[in-house]
Coordinates of C-alpha atoms in Angstrom, one line a residue:
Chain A
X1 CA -28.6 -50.6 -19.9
X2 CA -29.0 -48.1 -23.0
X3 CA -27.2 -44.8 -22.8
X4 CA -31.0 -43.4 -21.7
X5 CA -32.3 -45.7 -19.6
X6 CA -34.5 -43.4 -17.6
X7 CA -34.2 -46.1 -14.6
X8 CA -31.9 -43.6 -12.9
X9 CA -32.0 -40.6 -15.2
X10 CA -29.2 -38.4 -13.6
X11 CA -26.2 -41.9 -14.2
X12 CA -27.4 -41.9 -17.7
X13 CA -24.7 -40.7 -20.1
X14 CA -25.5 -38.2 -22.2
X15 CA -23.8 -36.6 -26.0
X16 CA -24.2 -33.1 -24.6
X17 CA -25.9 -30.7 -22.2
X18 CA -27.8 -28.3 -23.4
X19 CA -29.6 -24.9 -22.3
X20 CA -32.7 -24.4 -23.6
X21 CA -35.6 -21.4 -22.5
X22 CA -38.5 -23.6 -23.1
X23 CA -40.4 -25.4 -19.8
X24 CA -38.9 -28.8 -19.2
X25 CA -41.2 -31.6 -17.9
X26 CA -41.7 -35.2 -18.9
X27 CA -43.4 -35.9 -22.1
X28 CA -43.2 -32.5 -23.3
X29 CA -41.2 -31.8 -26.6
X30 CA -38.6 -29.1 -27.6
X31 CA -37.5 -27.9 -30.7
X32 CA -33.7 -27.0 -31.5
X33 CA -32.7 -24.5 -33.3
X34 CA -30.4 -24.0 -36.7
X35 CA -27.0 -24.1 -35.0
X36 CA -27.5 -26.5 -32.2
X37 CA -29.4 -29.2 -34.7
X38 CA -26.0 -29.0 -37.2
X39 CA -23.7 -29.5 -34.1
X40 CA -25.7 -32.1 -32.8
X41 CA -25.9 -34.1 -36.7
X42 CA -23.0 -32.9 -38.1
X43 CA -20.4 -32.4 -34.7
X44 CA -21.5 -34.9 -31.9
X45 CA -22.6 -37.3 -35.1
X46 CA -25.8 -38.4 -33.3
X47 CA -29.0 -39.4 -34.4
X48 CA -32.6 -40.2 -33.7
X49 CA -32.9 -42.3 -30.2
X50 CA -29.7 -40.8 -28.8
X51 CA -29.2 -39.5 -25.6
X52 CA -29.0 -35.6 -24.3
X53 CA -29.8 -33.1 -21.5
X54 CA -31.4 -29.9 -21.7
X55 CA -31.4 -27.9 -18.6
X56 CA -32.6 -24.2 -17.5
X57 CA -32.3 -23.0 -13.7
X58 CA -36.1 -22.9 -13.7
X59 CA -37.0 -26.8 -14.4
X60 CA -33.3 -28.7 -13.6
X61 CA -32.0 -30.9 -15.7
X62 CA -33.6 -33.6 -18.0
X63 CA -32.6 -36.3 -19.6
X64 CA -34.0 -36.3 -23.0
X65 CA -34.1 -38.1 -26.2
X66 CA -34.0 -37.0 -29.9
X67 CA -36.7 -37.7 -31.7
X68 CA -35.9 -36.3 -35.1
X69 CA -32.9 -34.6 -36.8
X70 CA -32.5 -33.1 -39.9
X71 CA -30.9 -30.4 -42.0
X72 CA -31.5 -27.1 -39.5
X73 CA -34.1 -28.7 -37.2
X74 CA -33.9 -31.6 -34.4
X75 CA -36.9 -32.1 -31.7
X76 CA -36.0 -33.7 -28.8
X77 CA -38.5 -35.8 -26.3
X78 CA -38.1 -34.6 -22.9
X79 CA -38.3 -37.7 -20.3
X80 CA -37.1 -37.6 -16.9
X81 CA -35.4 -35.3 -14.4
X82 CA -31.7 -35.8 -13.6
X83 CA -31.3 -32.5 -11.8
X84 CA -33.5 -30.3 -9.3
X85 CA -33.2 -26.8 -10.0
X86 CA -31.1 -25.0 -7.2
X87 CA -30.5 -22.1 -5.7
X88 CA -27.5 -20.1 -7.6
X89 CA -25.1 -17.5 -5.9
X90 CA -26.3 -13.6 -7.3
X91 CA -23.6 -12.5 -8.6
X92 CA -22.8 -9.9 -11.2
X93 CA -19.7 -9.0 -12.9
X94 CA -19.9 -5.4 -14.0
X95 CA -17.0 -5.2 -16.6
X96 CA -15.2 -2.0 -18.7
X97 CA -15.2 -3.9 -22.2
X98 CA -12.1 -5.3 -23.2
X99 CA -10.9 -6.6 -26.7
X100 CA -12.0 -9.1 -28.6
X101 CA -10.1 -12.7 -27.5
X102 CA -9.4 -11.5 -24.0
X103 CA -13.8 -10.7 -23.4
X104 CA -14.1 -13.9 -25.3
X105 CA -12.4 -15.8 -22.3
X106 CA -13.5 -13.5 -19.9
X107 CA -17.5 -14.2 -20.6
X108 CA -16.6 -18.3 -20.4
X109 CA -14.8 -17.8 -17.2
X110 CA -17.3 -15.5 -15.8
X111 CA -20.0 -18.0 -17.0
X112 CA -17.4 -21.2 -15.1
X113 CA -17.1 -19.3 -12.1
X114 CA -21.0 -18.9 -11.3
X115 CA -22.1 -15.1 -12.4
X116 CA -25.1 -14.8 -13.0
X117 CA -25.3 -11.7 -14.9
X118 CA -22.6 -9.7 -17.1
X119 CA -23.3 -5.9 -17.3
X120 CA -20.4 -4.3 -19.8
X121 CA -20.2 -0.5 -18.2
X122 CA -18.4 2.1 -20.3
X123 CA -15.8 4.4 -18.6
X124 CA -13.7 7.6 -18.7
X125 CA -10.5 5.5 -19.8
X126 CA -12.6 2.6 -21.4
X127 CA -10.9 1.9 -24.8
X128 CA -13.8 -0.4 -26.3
X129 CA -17.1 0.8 -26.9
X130 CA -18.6 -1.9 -29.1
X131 CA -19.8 -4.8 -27.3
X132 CA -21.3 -7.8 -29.5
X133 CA -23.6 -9.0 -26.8
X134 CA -25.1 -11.8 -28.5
X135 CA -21.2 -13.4 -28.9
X136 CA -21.0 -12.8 -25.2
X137 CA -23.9 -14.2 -24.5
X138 CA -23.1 -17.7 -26.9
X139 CA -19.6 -18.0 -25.3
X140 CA -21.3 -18.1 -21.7
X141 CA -24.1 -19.9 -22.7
X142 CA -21.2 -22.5 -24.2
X143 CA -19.4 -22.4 -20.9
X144 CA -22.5 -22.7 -18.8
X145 CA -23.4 -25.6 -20.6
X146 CA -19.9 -27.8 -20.3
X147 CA -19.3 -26.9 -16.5
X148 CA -22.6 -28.5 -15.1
X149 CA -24.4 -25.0 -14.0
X150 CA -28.6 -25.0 -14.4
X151 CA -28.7 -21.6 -15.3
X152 CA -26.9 -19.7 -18.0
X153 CA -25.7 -15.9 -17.2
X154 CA -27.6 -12.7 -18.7
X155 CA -25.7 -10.6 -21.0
X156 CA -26.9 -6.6 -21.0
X157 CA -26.3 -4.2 -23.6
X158 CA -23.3 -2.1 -22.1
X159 CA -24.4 1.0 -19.7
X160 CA -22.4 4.4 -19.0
X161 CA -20.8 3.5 -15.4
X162 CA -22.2 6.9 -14.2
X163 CA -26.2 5.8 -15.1
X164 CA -25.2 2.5 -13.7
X165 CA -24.2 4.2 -10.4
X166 CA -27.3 7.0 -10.3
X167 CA -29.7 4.2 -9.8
X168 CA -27.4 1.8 -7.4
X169 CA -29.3 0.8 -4.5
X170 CA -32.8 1.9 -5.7
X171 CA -34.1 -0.6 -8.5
X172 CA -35.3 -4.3 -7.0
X173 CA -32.2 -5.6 -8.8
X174 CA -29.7 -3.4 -7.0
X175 CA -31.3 -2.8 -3.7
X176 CA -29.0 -4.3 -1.0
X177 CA -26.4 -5.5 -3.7
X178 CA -23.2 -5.0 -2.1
X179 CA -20.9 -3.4 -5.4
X180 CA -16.9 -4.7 -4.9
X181 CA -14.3 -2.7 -6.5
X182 CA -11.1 -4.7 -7.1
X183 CA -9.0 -1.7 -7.1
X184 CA -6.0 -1.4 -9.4
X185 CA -4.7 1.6 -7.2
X186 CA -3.8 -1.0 -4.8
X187 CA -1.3 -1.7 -6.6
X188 CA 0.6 0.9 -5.3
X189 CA -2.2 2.3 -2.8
X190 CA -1.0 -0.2 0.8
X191 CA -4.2 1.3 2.4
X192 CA -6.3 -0.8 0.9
X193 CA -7.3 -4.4 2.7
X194 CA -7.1 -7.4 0.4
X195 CA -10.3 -7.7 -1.7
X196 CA -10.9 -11.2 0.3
X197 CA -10.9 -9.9 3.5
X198 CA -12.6 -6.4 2.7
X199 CA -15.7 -9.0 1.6
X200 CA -15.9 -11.6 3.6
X201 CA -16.0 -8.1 6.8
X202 CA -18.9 -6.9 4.3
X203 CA -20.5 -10.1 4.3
X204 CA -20.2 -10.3 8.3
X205 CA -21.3 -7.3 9.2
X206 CA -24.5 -8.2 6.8
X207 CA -24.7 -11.3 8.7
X208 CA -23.2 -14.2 7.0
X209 CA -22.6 -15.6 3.3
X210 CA -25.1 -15.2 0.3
X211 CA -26.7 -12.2 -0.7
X212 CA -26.6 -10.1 -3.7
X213 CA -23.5 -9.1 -4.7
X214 CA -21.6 -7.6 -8.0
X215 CA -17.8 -7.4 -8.9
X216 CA -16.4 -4.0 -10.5
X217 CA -13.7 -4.5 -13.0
X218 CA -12.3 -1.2 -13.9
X219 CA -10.4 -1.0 -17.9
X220 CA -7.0 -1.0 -18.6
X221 CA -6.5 2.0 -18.3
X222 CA -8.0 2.5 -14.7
X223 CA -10.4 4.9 -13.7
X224 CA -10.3 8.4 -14.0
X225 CA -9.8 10.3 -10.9
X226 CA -13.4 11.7 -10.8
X227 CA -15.0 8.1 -11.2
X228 CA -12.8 7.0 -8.3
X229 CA -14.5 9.4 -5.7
X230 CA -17.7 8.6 -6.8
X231 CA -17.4 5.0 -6.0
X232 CA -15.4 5.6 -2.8
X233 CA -18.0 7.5 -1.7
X234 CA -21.1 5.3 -2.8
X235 CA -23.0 3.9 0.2
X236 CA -21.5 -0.1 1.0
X237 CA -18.8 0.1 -1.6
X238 CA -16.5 -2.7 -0.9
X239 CA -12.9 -1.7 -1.8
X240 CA -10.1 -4.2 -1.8
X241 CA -6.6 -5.0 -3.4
X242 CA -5.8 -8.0 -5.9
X243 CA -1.6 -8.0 -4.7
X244 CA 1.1 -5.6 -5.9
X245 CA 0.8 -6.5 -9.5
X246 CA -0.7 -4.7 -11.9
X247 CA -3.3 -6.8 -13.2
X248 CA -5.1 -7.0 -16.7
X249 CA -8.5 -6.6 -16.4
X250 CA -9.6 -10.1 -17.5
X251 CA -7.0 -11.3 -15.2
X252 CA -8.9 -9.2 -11.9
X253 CA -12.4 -10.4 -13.2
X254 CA -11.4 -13.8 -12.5
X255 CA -8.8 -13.0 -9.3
X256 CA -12.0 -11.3 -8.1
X257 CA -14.7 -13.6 -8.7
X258 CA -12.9 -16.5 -7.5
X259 CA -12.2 -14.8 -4.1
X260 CA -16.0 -13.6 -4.0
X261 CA -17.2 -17.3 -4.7
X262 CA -14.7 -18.7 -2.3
X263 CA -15.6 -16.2 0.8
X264 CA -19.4 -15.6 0.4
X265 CA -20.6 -17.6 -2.9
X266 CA -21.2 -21.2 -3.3
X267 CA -17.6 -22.9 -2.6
X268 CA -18.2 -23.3 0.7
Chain B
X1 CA 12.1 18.0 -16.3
X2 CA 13.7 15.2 -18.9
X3 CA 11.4 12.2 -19.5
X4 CA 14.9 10.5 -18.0
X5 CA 15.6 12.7 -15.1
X6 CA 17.7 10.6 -12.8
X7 CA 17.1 13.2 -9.2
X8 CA 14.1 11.0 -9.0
X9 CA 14.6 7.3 -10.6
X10 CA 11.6 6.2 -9.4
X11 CA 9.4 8.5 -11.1
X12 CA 10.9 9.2 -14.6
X13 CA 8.9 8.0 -17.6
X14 CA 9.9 4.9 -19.5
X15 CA 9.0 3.9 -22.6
X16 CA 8.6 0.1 -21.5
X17 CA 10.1 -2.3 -18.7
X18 CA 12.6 -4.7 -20.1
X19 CA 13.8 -7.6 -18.3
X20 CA 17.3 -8.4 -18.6
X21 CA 20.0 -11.6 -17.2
X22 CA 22.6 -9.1 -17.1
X23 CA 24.0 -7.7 -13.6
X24 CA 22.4 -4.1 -13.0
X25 CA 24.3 -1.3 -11.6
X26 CA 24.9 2.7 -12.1
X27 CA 27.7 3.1 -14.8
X28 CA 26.9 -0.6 -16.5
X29 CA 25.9 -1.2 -20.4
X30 CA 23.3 -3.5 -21.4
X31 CA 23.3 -5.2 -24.9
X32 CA 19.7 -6.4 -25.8
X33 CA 19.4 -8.8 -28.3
X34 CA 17.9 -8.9 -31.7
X35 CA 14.0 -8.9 -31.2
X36 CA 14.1 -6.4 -28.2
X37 CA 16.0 -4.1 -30.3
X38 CA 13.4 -4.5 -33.7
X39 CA 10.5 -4.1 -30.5
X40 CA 12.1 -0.6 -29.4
X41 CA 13.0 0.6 -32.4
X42 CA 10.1 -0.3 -35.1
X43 CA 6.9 -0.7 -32.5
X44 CA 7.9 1.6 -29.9
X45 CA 9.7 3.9 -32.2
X46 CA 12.4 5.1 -30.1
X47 CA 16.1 6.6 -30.4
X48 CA 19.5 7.5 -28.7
X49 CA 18.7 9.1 -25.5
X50 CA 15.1 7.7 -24.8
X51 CA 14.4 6.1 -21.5
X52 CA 13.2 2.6 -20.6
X53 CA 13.6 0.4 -17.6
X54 CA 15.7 -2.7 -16.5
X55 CA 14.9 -5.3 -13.9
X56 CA 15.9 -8.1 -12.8
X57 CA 14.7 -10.2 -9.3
X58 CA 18.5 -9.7 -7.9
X59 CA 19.0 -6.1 -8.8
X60 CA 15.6 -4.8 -8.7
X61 CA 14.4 -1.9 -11.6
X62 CA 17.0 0.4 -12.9
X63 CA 16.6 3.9 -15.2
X64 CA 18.5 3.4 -18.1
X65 CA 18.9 5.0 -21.1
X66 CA 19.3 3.9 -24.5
X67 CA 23.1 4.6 -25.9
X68 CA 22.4 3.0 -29.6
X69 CA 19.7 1.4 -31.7
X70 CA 20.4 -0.1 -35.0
X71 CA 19.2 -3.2 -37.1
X72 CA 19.1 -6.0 -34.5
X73 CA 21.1 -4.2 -31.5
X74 CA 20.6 -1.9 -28.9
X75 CA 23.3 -0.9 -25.8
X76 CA 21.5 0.6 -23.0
X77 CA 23.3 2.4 -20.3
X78 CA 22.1 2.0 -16.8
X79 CA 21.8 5.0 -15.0
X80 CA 20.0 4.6 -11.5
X81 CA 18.0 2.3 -9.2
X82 CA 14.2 2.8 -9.1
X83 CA 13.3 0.2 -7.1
X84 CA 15.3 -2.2 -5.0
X85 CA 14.7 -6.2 -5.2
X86 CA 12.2 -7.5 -2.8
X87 CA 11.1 -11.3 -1.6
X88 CA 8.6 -12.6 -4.2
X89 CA 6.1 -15.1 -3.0
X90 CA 8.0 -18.5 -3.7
X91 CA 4.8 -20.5 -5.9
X92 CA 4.8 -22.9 -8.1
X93 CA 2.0 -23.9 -10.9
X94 CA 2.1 -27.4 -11.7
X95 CA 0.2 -28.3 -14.5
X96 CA -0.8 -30.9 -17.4
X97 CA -0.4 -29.0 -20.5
X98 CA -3.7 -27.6 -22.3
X99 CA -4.0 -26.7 -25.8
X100 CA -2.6 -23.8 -27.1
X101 CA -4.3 -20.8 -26.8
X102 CA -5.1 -21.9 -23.3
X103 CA -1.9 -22.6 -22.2
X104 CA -0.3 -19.5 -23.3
X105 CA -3.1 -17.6 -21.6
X106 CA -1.9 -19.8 -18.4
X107 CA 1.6 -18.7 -18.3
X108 CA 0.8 -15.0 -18.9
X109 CA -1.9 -15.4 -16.3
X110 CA 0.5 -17.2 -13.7
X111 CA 2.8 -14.7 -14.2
X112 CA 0.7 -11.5 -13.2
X113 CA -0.7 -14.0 -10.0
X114 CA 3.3 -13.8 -8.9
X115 CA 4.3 -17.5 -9.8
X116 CA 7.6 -18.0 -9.3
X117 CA 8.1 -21.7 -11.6
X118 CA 5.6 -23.4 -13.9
X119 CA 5.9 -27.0 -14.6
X120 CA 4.2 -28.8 -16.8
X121 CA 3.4 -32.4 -15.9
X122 CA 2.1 -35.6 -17.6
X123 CA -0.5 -37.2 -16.1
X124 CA -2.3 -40.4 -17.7
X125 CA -5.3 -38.3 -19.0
X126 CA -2.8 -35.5 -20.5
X127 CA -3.8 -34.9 -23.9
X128 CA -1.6 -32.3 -24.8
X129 CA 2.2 -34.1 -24.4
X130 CA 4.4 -31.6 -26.5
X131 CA 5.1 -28.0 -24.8
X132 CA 6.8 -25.3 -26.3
X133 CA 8.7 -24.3 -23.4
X134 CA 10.2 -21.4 -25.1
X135 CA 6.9 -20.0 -26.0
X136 CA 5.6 -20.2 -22.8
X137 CA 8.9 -18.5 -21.3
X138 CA 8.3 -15.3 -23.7
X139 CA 4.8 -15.2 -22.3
X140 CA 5.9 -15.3 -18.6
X141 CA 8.4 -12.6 -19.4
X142 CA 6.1 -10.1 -21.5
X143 CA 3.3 -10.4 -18.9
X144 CA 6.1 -9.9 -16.2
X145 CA 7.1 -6.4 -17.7
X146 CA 3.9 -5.4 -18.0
X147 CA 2.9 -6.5 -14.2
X148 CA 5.5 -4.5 -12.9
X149 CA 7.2 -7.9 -11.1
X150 CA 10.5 -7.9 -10.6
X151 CA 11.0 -11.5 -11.3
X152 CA 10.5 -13.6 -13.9
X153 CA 8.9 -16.9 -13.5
X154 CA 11.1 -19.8 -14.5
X155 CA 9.7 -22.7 -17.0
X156 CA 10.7 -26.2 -17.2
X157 CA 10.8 -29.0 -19.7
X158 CA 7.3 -31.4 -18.9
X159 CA 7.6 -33.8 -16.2
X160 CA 5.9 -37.4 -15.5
X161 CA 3.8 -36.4 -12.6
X162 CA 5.0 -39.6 -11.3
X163 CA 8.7 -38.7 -11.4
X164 CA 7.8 -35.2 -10.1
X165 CA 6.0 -36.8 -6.9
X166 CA 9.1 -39.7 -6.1
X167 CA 11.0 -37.2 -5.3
X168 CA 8.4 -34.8 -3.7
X169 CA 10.0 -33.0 -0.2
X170 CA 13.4 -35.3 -0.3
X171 CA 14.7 -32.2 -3.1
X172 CA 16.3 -28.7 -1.4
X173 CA 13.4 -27.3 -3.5
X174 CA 10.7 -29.4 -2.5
X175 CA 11.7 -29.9 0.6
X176 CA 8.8 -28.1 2.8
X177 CA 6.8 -27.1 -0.4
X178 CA 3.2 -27.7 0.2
X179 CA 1.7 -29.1 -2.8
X180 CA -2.1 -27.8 -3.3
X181 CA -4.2 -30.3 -5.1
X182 CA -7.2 -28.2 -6.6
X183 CA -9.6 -31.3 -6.9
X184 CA -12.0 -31.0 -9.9
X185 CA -13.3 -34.2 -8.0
X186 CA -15.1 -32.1 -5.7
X187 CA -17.4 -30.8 -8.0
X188 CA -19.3 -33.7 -7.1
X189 CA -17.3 -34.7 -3.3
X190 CA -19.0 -32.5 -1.3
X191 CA -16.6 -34.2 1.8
X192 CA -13.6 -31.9 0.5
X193 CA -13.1 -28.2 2.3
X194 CA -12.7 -25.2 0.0
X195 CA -9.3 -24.6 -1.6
X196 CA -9.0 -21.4 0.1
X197 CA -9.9 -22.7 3.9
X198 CA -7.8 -25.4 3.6
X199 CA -5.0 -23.5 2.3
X200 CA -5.7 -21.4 5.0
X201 CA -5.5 -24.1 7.8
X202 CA -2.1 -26.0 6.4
X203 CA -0.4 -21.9 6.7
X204 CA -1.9 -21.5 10.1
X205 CA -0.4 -25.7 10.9
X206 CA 2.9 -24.4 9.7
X207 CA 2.7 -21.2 11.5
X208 CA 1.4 -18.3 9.6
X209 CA 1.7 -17.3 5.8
X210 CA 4.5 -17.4 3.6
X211 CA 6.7 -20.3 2.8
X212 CA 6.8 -22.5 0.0
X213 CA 4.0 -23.8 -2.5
X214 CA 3.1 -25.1 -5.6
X215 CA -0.5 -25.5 -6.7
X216 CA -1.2 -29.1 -9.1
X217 CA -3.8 -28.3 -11.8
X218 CA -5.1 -32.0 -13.2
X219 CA -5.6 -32.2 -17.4
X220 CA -9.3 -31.4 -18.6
X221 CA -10.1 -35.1 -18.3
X222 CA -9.2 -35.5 -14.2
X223 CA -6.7 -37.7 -12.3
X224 CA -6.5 -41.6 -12.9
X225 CA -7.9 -42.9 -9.7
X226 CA -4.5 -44.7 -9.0
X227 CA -2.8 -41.0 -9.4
X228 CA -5.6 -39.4 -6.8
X229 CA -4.8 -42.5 -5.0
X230 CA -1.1 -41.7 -4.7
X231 CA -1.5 -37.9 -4.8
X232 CA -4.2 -38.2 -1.7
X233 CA -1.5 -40.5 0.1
X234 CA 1.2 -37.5 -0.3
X235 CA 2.5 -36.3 3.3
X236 CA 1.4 -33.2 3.6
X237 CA -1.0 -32.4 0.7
X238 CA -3.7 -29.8 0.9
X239 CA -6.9 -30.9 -1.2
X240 CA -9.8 -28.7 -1.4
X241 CA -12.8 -27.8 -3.5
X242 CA -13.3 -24.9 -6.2
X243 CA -16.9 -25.4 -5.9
X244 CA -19.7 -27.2 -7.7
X245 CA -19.1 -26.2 -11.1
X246 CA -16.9 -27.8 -13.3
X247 CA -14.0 -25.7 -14.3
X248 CA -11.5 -25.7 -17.1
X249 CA -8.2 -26.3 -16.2
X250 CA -6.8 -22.8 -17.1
X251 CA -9.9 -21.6 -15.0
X252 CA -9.1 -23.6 -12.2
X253 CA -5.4 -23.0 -12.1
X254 CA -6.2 -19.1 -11.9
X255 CA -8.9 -19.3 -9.4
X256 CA -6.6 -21.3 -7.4
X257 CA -3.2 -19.1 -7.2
X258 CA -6.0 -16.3 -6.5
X259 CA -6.9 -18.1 -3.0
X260 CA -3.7 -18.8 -3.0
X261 CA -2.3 -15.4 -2.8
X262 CA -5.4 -14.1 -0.9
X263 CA -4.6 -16.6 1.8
X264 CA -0.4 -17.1 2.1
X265 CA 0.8 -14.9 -0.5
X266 CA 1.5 -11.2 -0.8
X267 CA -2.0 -10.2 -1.5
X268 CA -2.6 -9.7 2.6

């Protein structure tokens, strides 16, 4: 058996999974880009006749075979299907930008842990303003592409939290997406349910699992008063608390995401 | 109002939280040692008279002020309680070291998730055999004072997993301990529950949350099958799923004292 025997596509080992936008069916042909064809030659070491996947959440995942490979371009034949596409949890992780290393690991957790979309929102207290998107958007792509997902998450250009909030609930995207505010005052705020509970009561009262759902991650510094009322007072807000520890904020984005995935995403 | 006023402990100012092995109590003196001293004198810029706080899991977090700051010392004089000791969640991590950025992300992150002991263990995939204990120790303490824990979690010298698991339940400190197995198996062993119900169902078995625990994170390349073999065999192990996707080890061991705390810890 060859490492591509396309006798039972999905056993076949492959160098490396990758995401790619183009349609995926058999006998069609993709070309790599700059980046991906010097990893792929000068990295993995492989060459022409060697196994890969490419996958997108729209066509699965392929097995696929390179077909040529040189300085700054590689084509790959696409042959058979190893993956159907499947349906992914929608879930967004809204996110007060944070520095450089610790957003780094934040979009390849985010990317690990099934979100679908990243939305960077700037705040009262937020202490970084630039957001290098495309960076983002490579690391989750990166991460998407070791931990077996079909899809890859969206990275947006980062929003004021206060536009983000003026439109919640009336765009197609944000209609019926319950927001869930991991709340930092719970820290010292008892009131507050446990972020687990508070949304697996949302998700019951909605009538079950699934659904559209986003995570709010506030910055360091918190929230400032004024935001604080207007998200307690925003129709559906899910409020809970991540514990008695204050948390950093990429350490609540994952807290938070793991409990959403675990009570209404796809770990069950 | 001084930044130190001692009528109310609890709500002075402090320039930092420090933790300290010494015995806290009004009227004591505190010596901190040489990098502490450089860190509140050259970063944090302070003199004679300025306040900071001490804590310690026995004594809780004390108001103390500092007496004397030179080149490589500093006494501090502890003035008042701010907070007394409370029961920490009694959690381990156990873990097969990770490279280094990772694992020093871990400790701070199994810190601010309330861990009370991380142990690294050697499993026959471990790539990583050499830990610097100490290292990992200073991040468990910074991430401590800045988490406003009381405790500091403890850090031990790597462990055969074997040797760790001959003795599991006959030790006075693993005696009772349920260990958590966080199988990245079940990315493709759709038999397994979720993490966070079966965690769930062993506290409800043993009547009710709290108790002792330790979560086992597996090295990036999974278990031997003769070490799932032995570690499925183990009385009283809770296995259980963290979804379809395949997660990093310092994902999964973050995602897993999440549920954990969510479920049987002091999250609830």
């Amino acid at each position: 058996m060859t490492a591509a025997d396309s006798s039972n596509p999905a056993a076949a080992r492959v160098a490396t999974r990758l995401h790619v936008d183009e349609p995926l069916a058999a006998g069609g042909t993709v070309g790599l880009d700059r980046d991906r064809a010097h990893y792929l030659r000068s990295v993995l070491r492989l060459s022409s006749g060697d196994a890969v996947a490419l996958f997108n959440a729209r066509d699965g995942e392929w097995l696929a075979r390179l077909e040529g490979l040189g300085k700054g371009w590689a084509s790959v034949a696409v042959e058979a299907q190893r993956r159907p596409p499947v349906a992914e949890p929608d879930l967004w992780l809204v996110f007060a930008p944070i520095k450089r290393a610790r957003i780094d690991f934040l979009a390849e957790k985010a990317s690990e842990l099934g979100c679908s979309l990243l939305q960077p929102v700037l705040t009262r207290f937020t202490m970084v303003e630039r957001v290098n998107v495309e960076r983002l958007a490579a690391n989750a792509r990166e991460a998407a592409e070791q931990c077996e997902r079909l899809s890859v998450p969206a990275v947006r250009e980062p929003l004021a939290l206060e536009r983000l909030l003026d439109g919640w609930g009336e765009s197609d995207e944000t209609r019926g997406r319950r927001l869930v505010m991991a709340d930092e005052g719970g820290a010292h705020d008892r009131s507050l349910p446990p972020l687990g509970d508070a949304v697996a009561a949302a998700a019951e009262e909605a009538g079950g699992a699934g659904g559209s759902w986003a995570l709010l991650i506030g910055p360091e510094g918190g929230f400032a008063p004024a935001e604080r009322e207007r998200l307690a007072a925003l129709p559906g807000i899910v409020r809970g608390t991540l514990g008695p520890r204050l948390l950093r904020a990429d350490t609540a984005a994952v807290a938070g995401l793991a409990l959403l995935q675990a009570r209404v995403g796809d770990w069950r």
